[in-house]
Coordinates of N, CA and C and ligand atoms in Angstrom, one line a residue:
X1 N -1.7 18.8 -3.1 CA -1.8 17.6 -4.1 C -1.2 17.9 -5.1
X2 N -0.2 17.3 -5.6 CA 0.0 17.2 -7.3 C -0.7 15.6 -8.2
X3 N -1.1 15.6 -8.8 CA -1.4 14.7 -9.7 C -1.2 14.8 -11.1
X4 N -0.9 13.6 -11.6 CA -0.3 13.4 -13.1 C -1.4 12.1 -13.4
X5 N -2.0 12.8 -14.9 CA -2.2 11.4 -15.5 C -1.9 11.2 -17.4
X6 N -1.5 9.7 -16.8 CA -0.6 9.3 -18.1 C -1.6 8.3 -19.0
X7 N -1.1 8.0 -20.6 CA -2.1 7.4 -21.1 C -2.3 6.2 -20.6
X8 N -1.3 5.6 -20.4 CA -0.9 4.0 -19.8 C -0.6 3.5 -18.7
X9 N -0.8 2.3 -18.1 CA -0.6 1.8 -16.4 C 1.0 2.1 -16.8
X10 N 1.7 1.6 -17.5 CA 3.4 2.1 -17.6 C 4.0 2.8 -17.6
X11 N 3.2 4.0 -18.2 CA 3.8 5.0 -17.9 C 3.8 5.2 -16.4
X12 N 2.1 5.5 -15.5 CA 2.7 5.2 -14.6 C 3.3 4.9 -13.2
X13 N 3.6 4.0 -14.0 CA 4.8 2.8 -12.5 C 5.9 3.6 -13.0
X14 N 5.9 3.6 -14.5 CA 7.8 4.4 -14.8 C 7.9 5.5 -14.1
X15 N 6.9 6.5 -14.4 CA 7.0 7.4 -13.8 C 7.0 7.6 -11.6
X16 N 6.4 6.8 -11.6 CA 6.0 6.8 -10.1 C 7.5 6.2 -9.7
X17 N 8.1 5.4 -10.6 CA 9.6 4.8 -10.0 C 10.7 5.6 -9.5
X18 N 10.5 6.9 -10.5 CA 11.4 7.6 -11.0 C 11.4 8.9 -9.2
X19 N 10.4 8.5 -8.8 CA 10.2 9.3 -7.4 C 11.1 8.1 -6.1
X20 N 11.1 7.3 -6.2 CA 11.6 6.5 -5.4 C 13.4 6.2 -5.8
X21 N 13.6 6.6 -7.1 CA 15.0 6.9 -7.3 C 15.9 8.4 -6.6
X22 N 14.7 9.6 -6.4 CA 15.3 10.9 -5.8 C 15.2 10.6 -4.9
X23 N 13.7 9.8 -4.2 CA 13.8 9.6 -2.6 C 15.4 8.6 -1.9
X24 N 15.8 7.8 -3.0 CA 16.9 7.5 -2.0 C 18.3 8.3 -2.2
X25 N 18.0 8.8 -3.5 CA 19.2 9.8 -3.7 C 18.9 11.0 -2.6
X26 N 18.3 10.8 -2.4 CA 17.9 12.3 -0.8 C 18.3 11.4 0.5
X27 N 17.8 10.8 0.3 CA 17.8 9.8 1.7 C 17.7 8.1 2.0
X28 N 19.2 8.0 1.6 CA 19.0 6.6 1.1 C 19.0 5.3 2.5
X29 N 18.9 6.0 3.8 CA 18.0 5.3 4.4 C 16.9 5.6 4.5
X30 N 15.7 5.6 3.7 CA 14.7 6.1 3.8 C 13.3 4.6 4.2
X31 N 12.5 5.2 5.8 CA 11.9 4.1 5.5 C 10.5 4.2 4.6
X32 N 10.5 2.9 3.8 CA 9.2 2.9 3.3 C 8.2 2.3 3.7
X33 N 7.1 2.7 3.3 CA 5.8 1.7 3.1 C 5.3 1.7 2.0
X34 N 4.9 0.4 2.1 CA 4.2 -0.1 0.7 C 3.2 -1.2 0.7
X35 N 2.0 -1.5 -0.1 CA 1.1 -1.6 -0.2 C 1.2 -2.9 -1.0
X36 N 0.1 -3.8 -0.6 CA -0.1 -4.8 -2.0 C -1.1 -4.7 -2.9
X37 N -1.6 -5.5 -3.5 CA -3.0 -5.7 -4.5 C -2.1 -5.9 -5.8
X38 N -2.6 -5.7 -6.9 CA -2.5 -5.2 -8.5 C -2.1 -4.3 -8.8
X39 N -2.4 -3.2 -7.7 CA -1.6 -2.0 -8.6 C -0.8 -1.7 -8.7
X40 N 0.3 -2.4 -7.3 CA 1.6 -1.5 -7.4 C 2.8 -2.5 -7.9
X41 N 1.5 -3.5 -8.5 CA 2.7 -4.7 -9.4 C 3.6 -3.8 -10.2
X42 N 3.5 -2.8 -10.9 CA 4.1 -2.6 -12.3 C 5.3 -1.7 -11.7
X43 N 4.9 -0.8 -10.9 CA 5.9 0.0 -10.1 C 6.7 -1.0 -9.0
X44 N 6.4 -2.2 -8.3 CA 7.4 -3.1 -7.7 C 8.6 -3.5 -9.0
X45 N 7.8 -3.8 -9.9 CA 8.4 -4.2 -11.2 C 9.4 -3.5 -11.8
X46 N 9.3 -2.5 -12.1 CA 10.4 -0.7 -12.1 C 11.8 -0.8 -11.1
X47 N 10.9 -1.1 -10.1 CA 12.1 -1.0 -8.7 C 12.9 -2.3 -8.8
X48 N 12.6 -3.2 -9.5 CA 13.4 -4.4 -9.7 C 14.0 -4.3 -10.7
X49 N 14.0 -4.1 -11.8 CA 14.5 -3.7 -12.9 C 15.7 -2.0 -12.7
X50 N 15.5 -1.1 -11.7 CA 16.2 -0.2 -11.3 C 17.3 -0.6 -10.3
X51 N 16.9 -1.4 -9.8 CA 17.6 -2.3 -8.6 C 19.2 -2.9 -10.1
X52 N 18.6 -3.9 -10.3 CA 19.3 -4.7 -11.3 C 19.9 -3.6 -11.7
X53 N 19.8 -2.4 -12.2 CA 20.9 -1.9 -13.5 C 21.8 -1.5 -12.8
X54 N 21.5 -1.3 -11.5 CA 22.6 -0.7 -10.6 C 22.1 1.0 -10.5
X55 N 20.9 1.5 -10.9 CA 20.5 3.0 -10.9 C 19.2 3.4 -9.2
X56 N 19.5 2.1 -8.6 CA 19.1 2.4 -7.1 C 19.2 1.4 -6.1
X57 N 19.8 1.8 -4.9 CA 20.4 0.9 -4.0 C 19.6 0.6 -3.0
X58 N 18.7 0.1 -2.4 CA 17.8 0.0 -0.9 C 18.3 -0.9 -0.1
X59 N 20.1 -0.7 0.4 CA 20.9 -1.3 1.0 C 20.7 -0.7 2.6
X60 N 20.3 0.7 2.6 CA 20.6 1.4 4.0 C 18.8 1.3 4.2
X61 N 18.0 1.4 3.5 CA 16.5 1.5 3.4 C 15.9 0.2 4.0
X62 N 14.6 0.5 4.7 CA 13.7 -0.3 5.4 C 12.5 -0.2 4.8
X63 N 11.4 -0.9 5.1 CA 10.1 -0.9 5.0 C 9.0 -1.0 5.9
X64 N 8.0 -0.6 5.5 CA 7.0 -1.1 6.6 C 5.6 -1.6 5.7
X65 N 5.2 -3.0 5.6 CA 3.2 -2.7 4.7 C 2.6 -2.1 5.7
X66 N 1.3 -1.9 4.6 CA -0.2 -1.4 5.6 C -0.6 -2.4 6.3
X67 N -0.7 -3.9 6.0 CA -1.7 -4.9 6.0 C -1.8 -6.0 5.9
X68 N -1.5 -6.9 6.4 CA -1.7 -8.5 6.2 C -3.2 -8.9 7.5
X69 N -3.8 -10.4 6.4 CA -5.0 -10.6 7.0 C -4.4 -11.4 8.0
X70 N -5.4 -11.4 9.2 CA -5.5 -12.2 9.9 C -7.0 -13.4 10.4
X71 N -6.2 -14.5 10.8 CA -4.9 -15.3 10.7 C -4.7 -15.5 9.5
X72 N -3.4 -15.5 9.4 CA -2.8 -15.6 7.9 C -0.9 -16.0 8.7
X73 N -1.0 -17.3 8.1 CA 0.4 -17.8 8.1 C 1.3 -16.9 7.1
X74 N 2.9 -16.7 7.4 CA 3.4 -15.7 6.8 C 3.7 -16.4 5.2
X75 N 3.7 -17.8 5.2 CA 4.1 -18.6 4.1 C 3.2 -19.0 3.5
X76 N 2.0 -18.6 3.5 CA 0.8 -19.3 2.2 C 0.9 -18.1 1.8
X77 N 0.4 -19.1 0.0 CA 0.8 -18.0 -0.8 C 0.1 -16.9 -1.2
X78 N -1.2 -16.8 0.0 CA -1.9 -15.6 -0.4 C -1.6 -14.7 0.8
X79 N -0.3 -14.8 1.9 CA -0.3 -13.8 3.0 C 0.5 -12.6 1.7
X80 N 0.1 -11.8 2.7 CA 0.9 -10.2 2.1 C 2.4 -10.5 2.4
X81 N 2.9 -10.9 3.4 CA 4.1 -11.3 3.2 C 4.8 -11.8 2.1
X82 N 3.9 -13.3 1.5 CA 5.0 -13.8 0.6 C 4.4 -13.2 -0.8
X83 N 3.6 -12.2 -0.9 CA 3.2 -11.3 -2.1 C 4.4 -10.4 -1.7
X84 N 4.7 -9.2 -1.1 CA 6.0 -8.9 -0.9 C 7.0 -9.3 -1.1
X85 N 7.6 -10.6 -0.9 CA 8.9 -11.3 -1.2 C 8.8 -11.5 -2.0
X86 N 7.8 -12.4 -3.2 CA 7.5 -12.9 -4.3 C 7.9 -11.7 -5.7
X87 N 7.1 -10.6 -5.2 CA 7.0 -9.5 -6.0 C 8.8 -8.7 -5.6
X88 N 8.8 -8.0 -4.9 CA 9.8 -7.0 -4.4 C 10.8 -7.6 -3.4
X89 N 11.0 -8.3 -2.0 CA 11.7 -8.1 -1.2 C 12.5 -8.9 -2.0
X90 N 12.4 -10.1 -2.2 CA 13.7 -11.4 -2.6 C 14.5 -10.6 -4.2
X91 N 14.0 -9.6 -4.7 CA 15.0 -9.0 -5.4 C 15.4 -7.6 -5.4
X92 N 14.7 -7.4 -4.7 CA 16.2 -6.3 -4.5 C 16.7 -6.5 -2.7
X93 N 17.7 -5.3 -2.4 CA 18.6 -5.6 -1.1 C 18.3 -4.5 -0.5
X94 N 16.3 -4.5 -0.2 CA 16.1 -3.5 1.6 C 17.3 -3.9 2.7
X95 N 17.4 -3.0 3.4 CA 18.1 -4.0 4.9 C 17.0 -4.8 5.9
X96 N 15.9 -4.5 5.5 CA 14.8 -5.0 6.7 C 13.4 -4.9 6.3
X97 N 12.4 -5.6 6.2 CA 11.4 -5.1 5.7 C 10.3 -5.8 6.8
X98 N 8.9 -5.1 7.2 CA 8.3 -5.8 8.3 C 6.8 -5.4 8.0
X99 N 6.0 -6.7 8.1 CA 4.4 -6.5 8.0 C 3.9 -6.8 9.4
X100 N 2.6 -6.2 9.6 CA 1.6 -6.7 10.8 C 2.0 -8.3 10.6
X101 N 2.4 -9.1 12.0 CA 2.0 -10.3 11.5 C 1.0 -11.2 11.9
X102 N 0.4 -12.2 10.7 CA -0.9 -12.5 10.6 C -0.6 -13.6 11.9
X103 N 0.1 -14.4 12.2 CA 0.7 -15.0 12.7 C 0.9 -15.2 14.5
X104 N 0.6 -13.4 15.0 CA 0.6 -13.4 16.1 C -1.0 -14.1 17.3
X105 N -0.2 -14.7 18.6 CA -1.7 -15.1 19.2 C -2.2 -14.5 19.4
X106 N -1.6 -13.2 19.7 CA -3.1 -11.9 20.5 C -2.9 -10.4 19.2
X107 N -4.1 -10.5 18.7 CA -3.8 -9.6 17.2 C -3.6 -8.0 17.7
X108 N -4.1 -7.8 19.4 CA -4.2 -6.0 19.8 C -3.0 -6.2 20.4
X109 N -2.2 -6.8 20.5 CA -0.8 -6.9 21.2 C 0.3 -6.6 19.9
X110 N -0.2 -7.6 18.5 CA 0.7 -7.0 17.9 C 0.2 -5.9 17.3
X111 N -0.7 -5.5 16.9 CA -0.6 -3.9 16.6 C -0.2 -2.7 17.2
X112 N -0.2 -2.9 18.7 CA 0.7 -1.9 19.6 C 1.9 -2.4 19.2
X113 N 2.7 -3.4 19.0 CA 4.3 -3.8 19.1 C 4.4 -3.2 17.4
X114 N 3.7 -3.4 16.6 CA 3.8 -2.8 14.9 C 3.7 -1.5 15.4
X115 N 3.2 -0.7 15.5 CA 3.3 0.7 15.3 C 4.2 1.1 16.5
X116 N 4.3 0.2 17.4 CA 6.0 0.9 18.4 C 7.2 0.6 17.2
X117 N 7.3 -0.1 16.8 CA 8.4 -0.5 15.7 C 8.6 0.6 14.6
X118 N 7.5 0.9 14.1 CA 7.5 1.8 13.3 C 7.5 3.2 14.0
X119 N 7.5 3.6 15.0 CA 8.0 4.7 15.7 C 9.6 4.8 16.1
X120 N 9.9 3.7 16.7 CA 10.8 3.2 17.0 C 11.9 3.4 15.6
X121 N 11.5 2.9 14.6 CA 12.4 3.4 13.2 C 12.5 4.6 12.2
X122 N 11.8 5.7 13.6 CA 11.7 7.4 12.9 C 10.5 7.5 11.9
X123 N 9.3 6.9 12.0 CA 8.0 6.7 11.1 C 8.6 6.7 9.6
X124 N 7.7 6.4 8.7 CA 7.8 6.4 7.5 C 7.7 7.6 6.7
X125 N 8.9 7.1 5.6 CA 8.9 8.4 5.1 C 7.8 8.8 3.4
X126 N 7.9 7.6 3.1 CA 7.1 7.4 2.1 C 5.9 6.4 1.8
X127 N 5.2 6.5 1.5 CA 4.1 5.6 1.8 C 3.6 5.7 0.3
X128 N 3.8 4.2 0.4 CA 2.6 4.3 -1.3 C 1.4 3.3 -0.9
X129 N 0.0 4.2 -1.8 CA -1.1 3.5 -1.0 C -1.7 3.3 -2.6
X130 N -2.8 2.3 -2.7 CA -3.9 1.6 -3.7 C -4.9 2.1 -3.2
X131 N -5.9 2.3 -4.0 CA -7.5 2.1 -3.3 C -8.5 1.4 -3.6
X132 N -8.9 0.9 -2.9 CA -10.2 0.0 -3.3 C -11.7 0.4 -4.7
X133 N -12.1 0.1 -4.6 CA -13.5 0.4 -5.3 C -14.3 1.0 -4.6
X134 N -14.0 0.7 -3.5 CA -15.1 1.7 -2.5 C -14.4 2.5 -1.2
X135 N -13.6 2.7 -1.9 CA -12.5 3.8 -1.5 C -11.3 3.6 0.1
X136 N -11.5 2.1 0.1 CA -10.5 1.8 1.1 C -8.7 2.0 0.9
X137 N -8.5 2.4 1.9 CA -6.7 2.4 1.7 C -6.4 1.2 2.9
X138 N -5.5 0.5 2.7 CA -5.5 -0.1 3.7 C -6.5 -1.2 3.5
X139 N -6.5 -1.3 4.7 CA -8.2 -2.2 5.3 C -9.3 -1.6 5.6
X140 N -8.8 0.1 5.8 CA -9.8 0.9 6.4 C -11.0 1.0 5.6
X141 N -11.7 0.4 5.9 CA -13.0 0.2 5.0 C -14.1 2.0 5.3
X142 N -14.6 1.8 4.3 CA -15.7 3.0 4.8 C -16.5 3.1 6.0
X143 N -16.4 4.2 7.1 CA -17.3 4.3 8.1 C -17.4 5.5 8.5
X144 N -18.0 5.7 9.7 CA -18.0 7.1 10.2 C -16.5 7.0 11.0
X145 N -16.1 6.5 11.5 CA -14.9 6.8 11.9 C -13.9 6.0 12.0
X146 N -12.7 6.4 12.7 CA -11.7 5.3 11.8 C -10.7 5.6 12.8
X147 N -9.5 4.8 13.0 CA -8.4 4.1 13.6 C -6.9 5.0 13.4
X148 N -6.4 5.9 14.6 CA -5.3 6.4 14.4 C -4.2 5.4 14.2
X149 N -4.2 4.3 15.0 CA -3.4 3.2 14.9 C -4.1 2.4 14.3
X150 N -2.5 0.9 14.0 CA -2.5 0.1 13.5 C -4.0 -1.1 14.3
X151 N -4.8 -2.0 13.6 CA -5.8 -2.1 14.3 C -6.1 -3.4 13.6
X152 N -7.3 -4.4 14.1 CA -8.2 -5.2 14.0 C -9.0 -4.6 13.4
X153 N -9.3 -5.5 11.7 CA -10.5 -5.3 11.2 C -11.4 -6.2 10.6
X154 N -12.8 -5.7 10.6 CA -13.7 -7.0 9.8 C -13.2 -7.0 8.2
X155 N -13.4 -7.5 7.5 CA -13.9 -6.8 6.1 C -14.4 -6.9 5.6
X156 N -15.3 -5.5 4.7 CA -16.3 -5.3 3.9 C -16.8 -6.5 3.3
X157 N -18.0 -6.8 2.8 CA -18.3 -8.2 1.8 C -17.4 -7.6 0.5
X158 N -17.2 -6.3 0.2 CA -16.6 -5.8 -1.0 C -15.1 -6.0 -1.0
X159 N -14.5 -6.0 -0.1 CA -13.1 -6.4 -0.4 C -13.0 -7.6 -0.3
X160 N -13.5 -8.4 0.4 CA -14.2 -9.9 0.5 C -14.1 -10.5 -1.2
X161 N -15.1 -9.8 -1.5 CA -15.3 -10.4 -2.9 C -13.8 -9.8 -3.8
X162 N -13.7 -8.7 -3.5 CA -12.6 -8.5 -4.4 C -11.4 -9.1 -4.4
X163 N -11.0 -9.6 -3.3 CA -10.1 -10.1 -3.1 C -10.6 -12.3 -3.1
X164 N -11.1 -12.1 -3.6 CA -11.8 -14.0 -3.6 C -10.8 -14.7 -4.5
X165 N -10.4 -13.3 -5.6 CA -10.4 -14.1 -7.2 C -8.8 -14.7 -6.7
X166 N -8.2 -14.5 -5.6 CA -6.6 -14.9 -5.5 C -7.0 -16.2 -4.4
X167 N -7.6 -16.5 -4.4 CA -8.5 -17.7 -3.6 C -8.7 -19.1 -3.9
X168 N -8.2 -20.2 -3.8 CA -8.9 -21.2 -4.6 C -10.6 -21.5 -3.6
X169 N -11.1 -22.7 -4.7 CA -12.5 -22.6 -4.1 C -12.3 -23.7 -2.8
X170 N -11.1 -24.2 -2.6 CA -10.8 -25.1 -1.4 C -10.6 -24.4 -0.3
X171 N -10.2 -23.1 -0.6 CA -9.2 -22.3 0.3 C -10.2 -21.5 1.2
X172 N -9.9 -21.5 2.8 CA -10.7 -20.5 3.7 C -10.1 -19.1 3.5
X173 N -11.1 -18.1 2.9 CA -10.2 -16.5 2.5 C -10.6 -16.2 3.9
X174 N -9.5 -15.0 4.6 CA -9.9 -15.0 6.1 C -10.9 -13.6 5.6
X175 N -11.2 -13.3 7.0 CA -12.3 -12.1 7.0 C -12.0 -11.2 7.7
X176 N -10.8 -11.4 8.0 CA -10.3 -9.9 9.0 C -8.8 -9.7 9.3
X177 N -8.4 -8.5 9.0 CA -6.9 -7.9 8.5 C -6.7 -7.4 9.6
X178 N -5.1 -7.0 10.1 CA -4.4 -6.1 10.7 C -4.7 -5.1 9.7
X179 N -4.6 -3.8 9.8 CA -4.0 -2.7 8.9 C -3.5 -1.2 9.5
X180 N -3.1 -1.0 9.4 CA -2.0 1.0 9.7 C -3.6 1.8 9.8
X181 N -3.9 2.2 10.6 CA -5.1 2.8 10.7 C -4.8 4.6 9.7
X182 N -5.7 5.2 9.8 CA -5.9 6.8 9.0 C -4.6 7.7 9.3
X183 N -4.4 7.3 10.9 CA -3.8 8.2 11.4 C -1.9 7.9 11.4
X184 N -1.9 6.6 11.1 CA -0.6 6.1 10.8 C -0.4 6.4 9.8
X185 N -1.0 6.2 8.5 CA -1.2 6.7 7.5 C -0.7 7.7 6.6
X186 N -1.2 9.2 7.6 CA -1.0 10.1 6.6 C -0.3 10.3 7.5
X187 N 0.4 10.1 9.2 CA 1.5 10.5 9.6 C 3.2 10.2 8.8
X188 N 2.9 9.6 7.5 CA 4.1 9.6 6.7 C 4.2 10.6 6.1
X189 N 5.5 11.0 6.2 CA 6.3 12.1 5.8 C 5.7 12.2 4.1
X190 N 5.4 11.6 3.3 CA 5.3 11.8 1.8 C 4.3 10.7 1.7
X191 N 3.5 10.7 0.5 CA 2.6 9.5 0.6 C 2.3 9.7 -1.8
X192 N 2.7 8.4 -1.9 CA 2.6 8.1 -3.4 C 1.0 7.4 -3.1
X193 N 0.1 7.8 -4.8 CA -1.6 6.8 -4.3 C -1.5 7.1 -5.8
X194 N -1.7 6.0 -5.6 CA -2.2 5.1 -7.5 C -3.0 4.7 -7.8
X195 N -3.7 5.1 -9.0 CA -5.4 4.4 -9.1 C -5.2 4.5 -11.0
X196 N -5.4 3.5 -10.9 CA -5.4 2.8 -12.3 C -6.7 1.8 -12.6
X197 N -6.5 2.1 -13.4 CA -8.0 0.7 -14.3 C -8.9 1.3 -14.3
X198 N -10.3 1.0 -15.4 CA -11.3 2.3 -15.4 C -12.1 1.6 -14.1
X199 N -11.7 0.1 -13.6 CA -13.0 -0.2 -12.8 C -12.4 0.9 -11.5
X200 N -11.9 1.4 -11.4 CA -11.3 3.0 -10.5 C -11.9 3.7 -10.6
X201 N -13.0 4.0 -11.9 CA -12.9 5.3 -12.1 C -13.7 6.0 -11.8
X202 N -14.8 5.0 -11.5 CA -16.1 5.7 -10.4 C -15.8 6.1 -9.5
X203 N -14.7 5.6 -8.5 CA -14.4 6.1 -6.7 C -13.0 7.4 -7.1
X204 N -12.4 7.6 -8.2 CA -12.1 8.8 -8.2 C -12.8 9.8 -8.6
X205 N -13.6 9.5 -9.5 CA -15.0 10.7 -9.6 C -15.5 11.2 -8.2
X206 N -15.6 10.5 -7.4 CA -15.8 11.0 -5.9 C -15.1 11.8 -4.9
X207 N -13.7 10.9 -5.6 CA -12.4 11.3 -4.9 C -12.2 12.7 -5.1
X208 N -12.1 13.1 -6.3 CA -11.6 14.4 -6.6 C -12.7 15.3 -7.3
X209 N -14.1 15.7 -6.5 CA -15.0 15.9 -6.7 C -15.0 16.9 -5.8
X210 N -14.3 17.7 -5.1 CA -14.2 18.9 -4.7 C -14.5 18.4 -3.0
X211 N -14.7 17.8 -2.4 CA -15.4 17.3 -1.1 C -14.3 16.3 -0.5
X212 N -14.8 16.8 0.7 CA -14.1 15.5 1.6 C -15.0 14.6 2.0
X213 N -14.7 13.0 1.7 CA -16.1 12.3 1.9 C -15.9 11.8 3.4
X214 N -16.8 11.7 4.1 CA -16.2 10.9 5.2 C -16.3 8.9 5.0
X215 N -16.8 9.0 3.9 CA -17.2 7.6 4.0 C -16.3 6.9 2.5
X216 N -15.5 7.8 2.4 CA -14.1 7.4 1.3 C -13.0 8.2 2.1
X217 N -12.8 6.6 3.0 CA -11.6 6.7 3.4 C -10.0 7.6 2.8
X218 N -10.1 7.4 2.0 CA -9.1 8.1 0.8 C -9.2 9.6 0.8
X219 N -9.7 10.3 1.1 CA -10.3 11.4 1.6 C -9.6 11.8 2.2
X220 N -9.2 11.7 3.4 CA -8.3 11.9 3.6 C -7.5 12.2 3.5
X221 N -6.7 11.2 2.9 CA -5.1 11.5 2.2 C -4.7 12.5 1.8
X222 N -6.0 12.8 1.2 CA -5.9 13.9 0.4 C -6.1 15.6 1.2
X223 N -5.8 15.6 2.6 CA -5.5 16.5 3.0 C -4.2 16.9 3.5
X224 N -3.0 15.6 3.4 CA -1.7 15.6 3.4 C -0.9 16.6 2.6
X225 N -0.2 17.3 3.5 CA 0.5 18.7 2.5 C 1.9 17.8 1.0
X226 N 1.8 16.7 1.6 CA 2.9 16.0 0.4 C 2.3 14.5 -0.2
X227 N 1.6 15.1 -0.5 CA 0.7 13.8 -1.6 C 0.7 14.1 -3.2
X228 N 1.2 12.8 -3.9 CA 1.5 13.0 -5.4 C 0.3 11.7 -5.8
X229 N -0.8 11.8 -6.6 CA -1.4 10.9 -7.6 C -1.3 10.8 -8.5
X230 N -0.9 9.3 -8.6 CA -0.5 8.9 -10.5 C -1.6 8.2 -10.7
X231 N -2.1 8.3 -11.6 CA -3.7 8.0 -12.5 C -3.3 7.4 -14.1
X232 N -3.9 6.6 -14.7 CA -3.9 6.4 -15.6 C -4.9 6.9 -16.6
X233 N -5.5 6.9 -17.6 CA -6.1 7.3 -18.6 C -7.5 6.9 -18.2
X234 N -7.9 5.5 -18.2 CA -8.7 4.8 -17.6 C -9.4 5.1 -16.5
X235 N -8.5 5.2 -15.3 CA -9.4 5.5 -13.7 C -9.6 6.8 -13.8
X236 N -9.0 8.5 -14.7 CA -9.7 9.4 -14.7 C -10.5 9.5 -15.9
X237 N -11.2 8.3 -16.7 CA -11.7 8.7 -17.7 C -13.1 9.6 -17.1
X238 N -13.7 9.6 -16.0 CA -14.9 10.4 -15.4 C -14.4 11.4 -14.9
X239 N -13.1 12.3 -14.9 CA -12.8 13.5 -14.4 C -13.1 14.9 -14.7
Ligands
F6R1 C1 -3.7 -3.9 0.2 C2 -4.0 -2.5 0.0 C3 -5.3 -2.1 -0.5 C4 -5.1 -2.1 -2.1 C5 -6.6 -1.8 -2.3 C6 -6.5 -1.9 -3.9 O1 -2.0 -3.6 0.9 O2 -3.7 -1.5 1.1 O3 -5.9 -1.2 -0.1 O4 -4.4 -0.9 -2.0 O5 -7.6 -2.8 -2.3 O6 -6.2 -3.2 -4.4 P1 -5.8 -3.0 -6.1 O7 -4.7 -2.4 -6.1 O8 -5.9 -5.3 -6.2 O9 -7.4 -3.1 -6.8

């Protein structure tokens, strides 16, 4: 594991974006894995800037996202599909992007289809992850056992509460999601984990205490042979 700690969130995003430049120079047809949430937004802005200035070209690359609410219409403003188009996909020239479909009539069939699609594209080269306050990655919530492949999961109250800020008082907030499993995530060739903000300091302390915690899903990511962690000082405050 490589771990870098920067003074500010902006510096984290700028440093992480350099790995995308390197990755695309080495492999223009990279298969990216992307996450939603507030953590990667600054990185996505950096990637858009680099694309607009001609520094990077995504035209041969494609992507898969970690998760999507279920059920969820693609065009709903709170869908992860919408979020990704709004923050990144509409602003760069990726050749294709996929998310698990919140519109699929059969969740189990959609999970199998999604894993087969990732496999058919040769797997994920570079996976981007954020971390939940409870240590979740994607929507793999703390548990005693974890799924290898993509699956339908119930969100914990902690995740529902954390995401409630995005839903209006009259909107029904989904309580389930389709998410890549831990197995799918750690099958990626390289992983970037971003941990920023003082709200993540407590989980960061547990994550880096030298133990693999079965109830911290992100712990399993640290076993990966090529993981780069980017943190800001706020999140690293308790280390
Ligand atoms: C979403 C995802 C989640 C988030 C996590 C942190 O695709 O993978 O695991 O990374 O909930 O969210 P933020 O960045 O909003 O703190």
